[in-house]
Every structure is written in C-alpha cells, then in structure tokens.
CSV table of C-alpha atoms in Angstrom, one decimal:
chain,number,residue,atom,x,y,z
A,1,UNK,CA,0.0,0.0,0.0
A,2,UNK,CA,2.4,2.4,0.7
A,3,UNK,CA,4.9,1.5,-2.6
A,4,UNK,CA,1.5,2.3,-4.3
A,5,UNK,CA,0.9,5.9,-2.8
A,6,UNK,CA,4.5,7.4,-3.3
A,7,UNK,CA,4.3,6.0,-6.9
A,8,UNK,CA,1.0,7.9,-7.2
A,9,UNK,CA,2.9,11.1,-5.7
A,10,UNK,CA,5.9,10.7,-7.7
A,11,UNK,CA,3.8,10.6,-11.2
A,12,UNK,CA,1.6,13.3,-9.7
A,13,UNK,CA,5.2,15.5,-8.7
A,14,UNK,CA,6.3,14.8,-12.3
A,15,UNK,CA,3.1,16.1,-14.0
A,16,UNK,CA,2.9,19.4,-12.3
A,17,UNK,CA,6.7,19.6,-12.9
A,18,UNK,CA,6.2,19.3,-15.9
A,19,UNK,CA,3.2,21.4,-17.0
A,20,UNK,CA,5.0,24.6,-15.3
A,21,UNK,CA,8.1,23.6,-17.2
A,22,UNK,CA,5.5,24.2,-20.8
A,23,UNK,CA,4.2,27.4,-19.4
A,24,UNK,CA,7.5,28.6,-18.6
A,25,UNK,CA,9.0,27.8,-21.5
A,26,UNK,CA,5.7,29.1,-23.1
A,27,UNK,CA,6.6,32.3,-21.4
A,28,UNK,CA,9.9,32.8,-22.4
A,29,UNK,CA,9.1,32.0,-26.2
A,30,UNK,CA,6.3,34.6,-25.6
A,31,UNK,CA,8.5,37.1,-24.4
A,32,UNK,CA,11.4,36.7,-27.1
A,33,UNK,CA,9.1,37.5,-29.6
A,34,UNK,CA,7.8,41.1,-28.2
A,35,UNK,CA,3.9,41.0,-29.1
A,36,UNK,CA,0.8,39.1,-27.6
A,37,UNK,CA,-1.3,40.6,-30.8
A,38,UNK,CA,0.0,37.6,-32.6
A,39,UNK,CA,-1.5,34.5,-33.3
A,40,UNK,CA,0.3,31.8,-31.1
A,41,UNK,CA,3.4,30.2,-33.0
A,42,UNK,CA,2.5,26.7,-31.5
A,43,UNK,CA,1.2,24.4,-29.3
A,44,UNK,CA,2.8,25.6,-26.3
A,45,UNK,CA,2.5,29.1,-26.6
A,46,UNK,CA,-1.0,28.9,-27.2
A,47,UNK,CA,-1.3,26.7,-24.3
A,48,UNK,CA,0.5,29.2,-22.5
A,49,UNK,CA,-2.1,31.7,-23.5
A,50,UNK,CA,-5.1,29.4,-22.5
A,51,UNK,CA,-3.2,28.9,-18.9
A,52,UNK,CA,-3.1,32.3,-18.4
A,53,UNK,CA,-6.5,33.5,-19.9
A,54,UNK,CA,-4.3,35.7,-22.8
A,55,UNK,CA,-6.1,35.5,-25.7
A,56,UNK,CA,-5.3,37.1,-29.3
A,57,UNK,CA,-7.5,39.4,-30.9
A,58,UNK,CA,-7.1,41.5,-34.2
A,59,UNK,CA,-8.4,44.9,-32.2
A,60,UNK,CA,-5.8,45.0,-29.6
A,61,UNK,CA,-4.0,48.1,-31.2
A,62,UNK,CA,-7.6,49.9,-31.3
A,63,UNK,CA,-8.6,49.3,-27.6
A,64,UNK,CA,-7.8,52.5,-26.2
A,65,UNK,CA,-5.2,52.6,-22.6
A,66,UNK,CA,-6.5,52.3,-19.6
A,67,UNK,CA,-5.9,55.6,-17.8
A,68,UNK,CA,-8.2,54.7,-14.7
A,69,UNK,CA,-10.6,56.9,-16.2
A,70,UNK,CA,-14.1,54.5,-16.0
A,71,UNK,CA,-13.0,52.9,-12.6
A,72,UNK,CA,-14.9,54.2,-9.3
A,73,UNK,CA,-13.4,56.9,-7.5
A,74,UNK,CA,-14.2,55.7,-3.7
C-alpha cells in the first residue's frame, strides 16, 4: 500500500513539474518574440495563452489605454 501511494505522488510531482516547465518555457518563447497581438506560433504558446487567460484578438491596437478613467473613485 504504501509503494503504491508514493508512486502515485511521484507521477503526480512529475506532472505538475512538468506542466510549469510548458508554461514557462511558453513564457519565455512569448517574451522573445515582443507581441501578444500575434496568433500563437504553436502548441505551447498557445497553451501558454489558454493557462493564463491571454487570448489574441485582431483589435488590440484599437482598444484604447486604460488611464483609470471609468474605474470608481471611492
């Protein structure tokens, strides 16, 4: 019983190890390109995107900044 439950940790240790290892390395091939108005270049970035709720949309450039303007003053 107990060979079966650190064998279930272990796989379970490995899988989150390695889903942070995609989303970093989604990150960083992200960042080395300079521009989330893209479409993803693959599999892991967009993943990446998905992960973190990042999504690409042709009317980035047109939304205007947000300067706090429309947020409650309280």
């Amino acid at each position: 019983m107990y060979d079966a439950v650190v064998i279930a940790a272990l796989v379970l240790v490995i899988n989150v190890a390695l889903a942070f290892f995609a989303v970093v390395l989604g990150i960083h091939l992200e960042d080395g390109r300079g521009s989330l108005a893209d479409e993803p270049s693959g599999l892991i970035t967009a993943g990446t995107r998905s992960v973190l709720r990042v999504f690409s949309t042709s009317d980035v450039a047109a939304r205007p900044p947000d300067n706090g303007a429309l947020r409650d003053k309280d």
